[in-house]
C-alpha positions as semicolon CSV with decimal commas, in nm:
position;residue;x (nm);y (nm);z (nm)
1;X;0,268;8,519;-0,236
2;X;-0,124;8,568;-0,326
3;X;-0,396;8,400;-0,260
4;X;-0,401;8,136;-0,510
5;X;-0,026;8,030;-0,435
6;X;-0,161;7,977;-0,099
7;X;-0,442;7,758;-0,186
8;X;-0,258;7,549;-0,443
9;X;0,012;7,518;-0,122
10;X;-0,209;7,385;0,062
11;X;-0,409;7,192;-0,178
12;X;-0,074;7,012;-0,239
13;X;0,018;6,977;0,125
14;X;-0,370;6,773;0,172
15;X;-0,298;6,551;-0,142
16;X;0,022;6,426;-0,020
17;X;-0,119;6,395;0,318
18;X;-0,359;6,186;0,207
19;X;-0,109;5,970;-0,015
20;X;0,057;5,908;0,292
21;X;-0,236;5,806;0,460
22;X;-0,300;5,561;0,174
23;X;0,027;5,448;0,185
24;X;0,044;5,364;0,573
25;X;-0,340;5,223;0,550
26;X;-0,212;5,004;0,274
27;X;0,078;4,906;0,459
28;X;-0,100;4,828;0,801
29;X;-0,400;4,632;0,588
30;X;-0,030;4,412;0,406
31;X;0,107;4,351;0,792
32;X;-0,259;4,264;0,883
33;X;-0,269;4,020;0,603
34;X;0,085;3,914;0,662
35;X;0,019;3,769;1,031
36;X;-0,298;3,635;0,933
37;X;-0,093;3,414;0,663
38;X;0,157;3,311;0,929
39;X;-0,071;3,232;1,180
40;X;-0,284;3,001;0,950
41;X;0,031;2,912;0,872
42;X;0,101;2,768;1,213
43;X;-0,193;2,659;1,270
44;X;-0,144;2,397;0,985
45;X;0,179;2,311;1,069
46;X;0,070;2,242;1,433
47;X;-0,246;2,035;1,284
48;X;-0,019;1,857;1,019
49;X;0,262;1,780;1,294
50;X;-0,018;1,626;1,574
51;X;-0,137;1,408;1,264
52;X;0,219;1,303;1,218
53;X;0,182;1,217;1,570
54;X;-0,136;1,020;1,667
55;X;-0,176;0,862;1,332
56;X;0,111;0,833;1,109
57;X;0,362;0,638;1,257
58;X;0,277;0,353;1,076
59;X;0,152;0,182;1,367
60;X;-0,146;0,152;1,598
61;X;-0,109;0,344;1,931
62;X;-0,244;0,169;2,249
63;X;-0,304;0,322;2,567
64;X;-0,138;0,016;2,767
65;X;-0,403;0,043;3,103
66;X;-0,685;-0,019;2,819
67;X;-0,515;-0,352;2,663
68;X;-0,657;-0,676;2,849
69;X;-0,387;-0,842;3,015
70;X;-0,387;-1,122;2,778
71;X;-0,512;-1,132;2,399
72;X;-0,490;-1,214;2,075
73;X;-0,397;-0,984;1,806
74;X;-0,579;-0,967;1,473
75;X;-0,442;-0,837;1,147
76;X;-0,697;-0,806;0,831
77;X;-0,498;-0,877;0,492
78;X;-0,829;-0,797;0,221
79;X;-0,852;-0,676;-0,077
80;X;-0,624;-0,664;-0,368
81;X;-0,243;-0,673;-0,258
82;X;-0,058;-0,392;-0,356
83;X;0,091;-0,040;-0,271
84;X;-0,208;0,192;-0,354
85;X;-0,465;-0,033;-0,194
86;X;-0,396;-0,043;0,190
87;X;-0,207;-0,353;0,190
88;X;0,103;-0,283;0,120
89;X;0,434;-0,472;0,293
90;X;0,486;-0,142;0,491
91;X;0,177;-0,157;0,642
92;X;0,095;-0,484;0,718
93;X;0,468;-0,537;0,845
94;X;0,422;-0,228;1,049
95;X;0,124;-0,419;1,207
96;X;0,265;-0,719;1,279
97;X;0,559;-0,553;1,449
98;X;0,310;-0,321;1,674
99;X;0,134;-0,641;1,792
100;X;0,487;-0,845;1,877
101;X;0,559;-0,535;2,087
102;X;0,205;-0,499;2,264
103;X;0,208;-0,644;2,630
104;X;-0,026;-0,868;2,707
105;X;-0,013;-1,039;2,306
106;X;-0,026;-1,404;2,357
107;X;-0,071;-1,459;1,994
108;X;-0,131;-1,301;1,627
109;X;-0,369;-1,424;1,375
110;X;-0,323;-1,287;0,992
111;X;-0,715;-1,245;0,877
112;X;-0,673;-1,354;0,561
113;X;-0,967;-1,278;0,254
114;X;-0,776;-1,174;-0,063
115;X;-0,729;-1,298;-0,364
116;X;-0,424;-1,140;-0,441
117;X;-0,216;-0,884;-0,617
118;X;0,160;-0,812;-0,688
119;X;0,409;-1,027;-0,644
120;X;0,654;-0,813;-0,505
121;X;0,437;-0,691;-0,197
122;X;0,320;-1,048;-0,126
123;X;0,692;-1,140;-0,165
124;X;0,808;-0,835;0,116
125;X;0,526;-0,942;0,310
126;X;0,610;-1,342;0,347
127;X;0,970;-1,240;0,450
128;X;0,873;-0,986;0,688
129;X;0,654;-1,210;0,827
130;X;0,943;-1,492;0,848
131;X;1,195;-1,248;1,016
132;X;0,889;-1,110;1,267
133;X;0,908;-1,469;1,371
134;X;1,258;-1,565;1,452
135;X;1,247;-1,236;1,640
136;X;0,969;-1,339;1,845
137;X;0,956;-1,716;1,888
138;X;0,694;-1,742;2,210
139;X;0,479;-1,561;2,029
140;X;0,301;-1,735;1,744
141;X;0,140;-1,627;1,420
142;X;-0,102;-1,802;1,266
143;X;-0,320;-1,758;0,951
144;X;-0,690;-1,785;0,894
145;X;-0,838;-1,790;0,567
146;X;-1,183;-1,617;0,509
147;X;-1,338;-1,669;0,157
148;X;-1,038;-1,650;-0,012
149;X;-0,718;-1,682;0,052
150;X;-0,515;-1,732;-0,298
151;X;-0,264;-1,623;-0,468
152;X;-0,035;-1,374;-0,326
153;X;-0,248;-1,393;-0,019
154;X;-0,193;-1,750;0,011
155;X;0,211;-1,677;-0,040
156;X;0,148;-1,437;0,275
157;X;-0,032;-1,745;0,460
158;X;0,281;-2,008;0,462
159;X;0,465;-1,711;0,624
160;X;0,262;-1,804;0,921
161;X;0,321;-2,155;1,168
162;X;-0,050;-2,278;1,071
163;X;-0,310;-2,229;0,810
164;X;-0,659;-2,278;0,889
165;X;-0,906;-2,261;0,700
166;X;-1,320;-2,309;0,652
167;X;-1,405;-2,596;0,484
168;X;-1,602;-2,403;0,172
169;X;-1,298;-2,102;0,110
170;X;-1,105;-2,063;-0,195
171;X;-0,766;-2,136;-0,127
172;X;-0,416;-2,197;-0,406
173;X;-0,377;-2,061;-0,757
174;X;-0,005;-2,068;-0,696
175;X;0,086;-1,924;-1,006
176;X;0,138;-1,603;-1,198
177;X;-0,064;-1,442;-1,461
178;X;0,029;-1,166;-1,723
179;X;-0,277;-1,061;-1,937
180;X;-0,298;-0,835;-2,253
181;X;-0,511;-0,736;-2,553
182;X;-0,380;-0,683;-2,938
183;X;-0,576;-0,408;-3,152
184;X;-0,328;-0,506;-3,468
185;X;-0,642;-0,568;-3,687
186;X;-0,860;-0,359;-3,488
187;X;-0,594;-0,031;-3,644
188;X;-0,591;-0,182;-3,983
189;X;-1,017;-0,183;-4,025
190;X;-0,980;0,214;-3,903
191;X;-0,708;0,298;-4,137
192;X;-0,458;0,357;-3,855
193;X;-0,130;0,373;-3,873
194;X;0,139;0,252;-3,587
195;X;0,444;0,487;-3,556
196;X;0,633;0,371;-3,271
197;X;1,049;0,490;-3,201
198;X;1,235;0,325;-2,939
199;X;1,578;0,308;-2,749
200;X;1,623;-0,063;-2,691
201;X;1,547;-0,285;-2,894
202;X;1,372;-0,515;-2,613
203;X;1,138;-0,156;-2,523
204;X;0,844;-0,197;-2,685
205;X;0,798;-0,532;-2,579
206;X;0,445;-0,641;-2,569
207;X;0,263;-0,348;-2,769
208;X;-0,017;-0,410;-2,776
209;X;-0,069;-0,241;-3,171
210;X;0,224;-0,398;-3,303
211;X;0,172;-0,780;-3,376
212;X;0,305;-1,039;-3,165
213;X;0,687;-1,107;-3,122
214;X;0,800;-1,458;-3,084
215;X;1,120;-1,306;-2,884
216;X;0,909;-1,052;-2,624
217;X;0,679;-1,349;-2,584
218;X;0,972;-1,624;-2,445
219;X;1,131;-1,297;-2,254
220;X;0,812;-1,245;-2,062
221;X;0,752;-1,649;-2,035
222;X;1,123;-1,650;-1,888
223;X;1,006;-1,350;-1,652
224;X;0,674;-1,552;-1,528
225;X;0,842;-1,885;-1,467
226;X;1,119;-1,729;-1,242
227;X;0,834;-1,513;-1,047
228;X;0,640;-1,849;-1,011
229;X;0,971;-2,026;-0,892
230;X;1,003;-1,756;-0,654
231;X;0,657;-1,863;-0,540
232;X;0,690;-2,206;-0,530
233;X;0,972;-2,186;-0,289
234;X;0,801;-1,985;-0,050
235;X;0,531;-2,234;-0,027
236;X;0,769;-2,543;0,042
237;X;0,974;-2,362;0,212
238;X;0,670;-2,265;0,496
239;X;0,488;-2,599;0,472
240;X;0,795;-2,816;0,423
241;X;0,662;-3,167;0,467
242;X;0,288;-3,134;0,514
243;X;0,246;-3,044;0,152
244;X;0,140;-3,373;-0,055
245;X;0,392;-3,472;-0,363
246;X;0,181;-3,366;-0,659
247;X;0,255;-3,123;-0,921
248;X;-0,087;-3,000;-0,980
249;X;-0,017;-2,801;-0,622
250;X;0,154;-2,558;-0,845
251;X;-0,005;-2,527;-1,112
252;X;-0,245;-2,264;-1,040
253;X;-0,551;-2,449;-0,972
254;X;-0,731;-2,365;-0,717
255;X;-0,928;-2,588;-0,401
256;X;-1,169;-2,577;-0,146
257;X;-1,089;-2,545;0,209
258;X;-1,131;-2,906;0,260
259;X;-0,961;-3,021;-0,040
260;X;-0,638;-2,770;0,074
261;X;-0,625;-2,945;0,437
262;X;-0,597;-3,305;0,259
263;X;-0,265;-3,163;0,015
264;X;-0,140;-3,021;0,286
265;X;-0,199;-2,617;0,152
266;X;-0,403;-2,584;0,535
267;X;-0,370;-2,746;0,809
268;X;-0,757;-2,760;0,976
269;X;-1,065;-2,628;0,982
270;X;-1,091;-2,296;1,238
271;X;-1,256;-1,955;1,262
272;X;-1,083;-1,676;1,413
273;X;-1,241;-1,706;1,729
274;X;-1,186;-2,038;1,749
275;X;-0,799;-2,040;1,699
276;X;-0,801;-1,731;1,941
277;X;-0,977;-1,973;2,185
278;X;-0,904;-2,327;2,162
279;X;-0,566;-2,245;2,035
280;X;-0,392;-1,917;2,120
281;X;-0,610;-1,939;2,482
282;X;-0,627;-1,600;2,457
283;X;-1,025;-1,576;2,320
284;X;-0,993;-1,189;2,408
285;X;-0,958;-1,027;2,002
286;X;-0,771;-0,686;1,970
287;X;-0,795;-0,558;1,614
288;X;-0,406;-0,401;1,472
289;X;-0,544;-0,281;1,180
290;X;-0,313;-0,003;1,045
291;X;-0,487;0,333;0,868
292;X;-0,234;0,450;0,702
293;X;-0,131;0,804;0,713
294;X;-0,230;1,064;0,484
295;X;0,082;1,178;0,351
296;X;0,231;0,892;0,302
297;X;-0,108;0,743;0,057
298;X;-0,062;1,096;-0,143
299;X;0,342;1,029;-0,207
300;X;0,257;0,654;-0,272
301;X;-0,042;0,756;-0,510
302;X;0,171;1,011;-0,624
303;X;0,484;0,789;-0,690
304;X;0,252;0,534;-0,894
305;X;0,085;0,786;-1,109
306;X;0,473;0,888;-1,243
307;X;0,543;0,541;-1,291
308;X;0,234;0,489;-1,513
309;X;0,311;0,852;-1,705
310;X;0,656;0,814;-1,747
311;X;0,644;0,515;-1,998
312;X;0,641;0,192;-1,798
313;X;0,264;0,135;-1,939
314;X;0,442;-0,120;-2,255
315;X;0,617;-0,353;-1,922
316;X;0,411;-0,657;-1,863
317;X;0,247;-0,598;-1,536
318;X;0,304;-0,960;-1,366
319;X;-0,006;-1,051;-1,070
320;X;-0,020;-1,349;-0,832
């Protein structure tokens, strides 16, 4: 063998040497990169999992030697009613359940300044409230209207024993509303033309760029007056005989505070403080507010963006 064999031997020998080299470096810097994953990895799930624990069990957590021996339990009910807007029937149910179950409760007042939203949470929310009673008759559960309380958040109120009021708040509109616009002529002054194919006959109803149907319109009328029905029985059923006999009650209109005591939509005049006081006798206020958890407001955003996307958008949206 000469002299060059030799070299190119061993020039061959160095370059797979150092592919090998390469090739473990690589493959140590890949298991490096690996573990680093995994433990980020667990370091999430551990952070995601102590969430789930301290805050998202749909419920307030109370270290019991820091709750006064007696009190009264608070639960705000503002805003708008609805699923994406912190007031759902999940969480204010899940509130009133935490405060029943809280020694040292002598009584829970529903903090009332809305002026409503959907039917259907307002609707969960009155019955929950309703069952949350029988379960726990020593306890009681009043209501206590701030600025407003109408609407669906009135329909929440007769869930409670009592409804007090201030004398200048907003309180009624027992009725439903389901508002629209037509762009018919709008499309015809831009030269635009309306191509619409459906599956059920009854799907379109309500487009707002076809014009009106005489049949869509009594089909949502017959929708509305059964929703408002629905409504109306609530009320009498959770003020029974202190509600005056006059139809106007239910026909939307709103009244003062005052004017709601004398029909019999409130029973008196009271702040928070001084139901919790001169009523409860428990003047010491804990607040059960319930922040929801984080995963649970991305599925329920979540779940109400693919309700809007997938076609619902031509349904009547019905509010209280």
């Amino acid at each position: 063998m000469n002299q060059l064999d030799v070299n190119g031997e061993q020039m061959e020998t160095r370059n797979e040497s150092s592919e090998i080299q390469q090739l473990l470096t690589t493959v140590l810097r890949e298991q490096g990169r690996e573990r680093k994953r995994q433990r980020r990895f667990r370091i999430l799930w551990l952070a995601a999992l102590a969430l789930l624990l301290v805050g998202g069990l749909g419920g307030p957590i109370w270290v019991s030697d820091r709750l006064p021996n007696e009190f009264t339990a608070v639960i705000p009910i503002s805003g708008v009613i609805g699923v994406e807007r912190g007031t759902s029937a999940r969480e204010v149910e899940d509130a009133v359940r935490a405060a029943y179950g809280a020694q040292g409760v002598r009584g829970i007042i529903l903090d009332i300044n809305s002026p409503g939203g959907s039917p259907v949470q307002s609707g969960q929310i009155y019955r929950a409230l309703r069952r949350l009673r029988l379960e726990h008759p020593d306890i009681p559960l009043f209501a206590v209207i701030a600025d407003i309380g109408a609407s669906g958040a009135y329909y929440i109120s007769v869930a409670a024993e009592d409804i007090f009021v201030d004398p200048a708040s907003i309180v009624g509109s027992i009725g439903v509303i389901s508002s629209g616009f037509g762009f018919v002529d709008t499309m015809k002054k831009l030269g635009v033309e309306r191509r619409l194919t459906i599956a059920g006959k009854d799907k379109s109803m309500l487009d707002p760029f076809s014009p009106v149907d005489q049949n869509d319109q009594k089909n949502l009328q017959r929708i509305l007056d059964d929703v408002h029905n629905q409504f109306i029985a609530a009320v009498r059923e959770g003020r029974g005989a202190r509600l005056q006999d006059d139809p106007d009650i239910f026909s939307g209109q709103v009244w003062t505070g005052g004017e709601a005591i004398k029909i019999g939509l409130a029973d008196s005049a009271a702040s928070i403080n001084e139901v919790a006081r001169d009523i409860i006798g428990a003047p010491v206020i804990m607040d059960f507010s319930v922040d929801d958890d984080w995963w649970t407001l991305l599925f329920d955003n979540f779940t109400a963006s693919v309700v809007r996307s997938i076609g619902l958008s031509g349904t009547p949206s019905l509010v209280y």
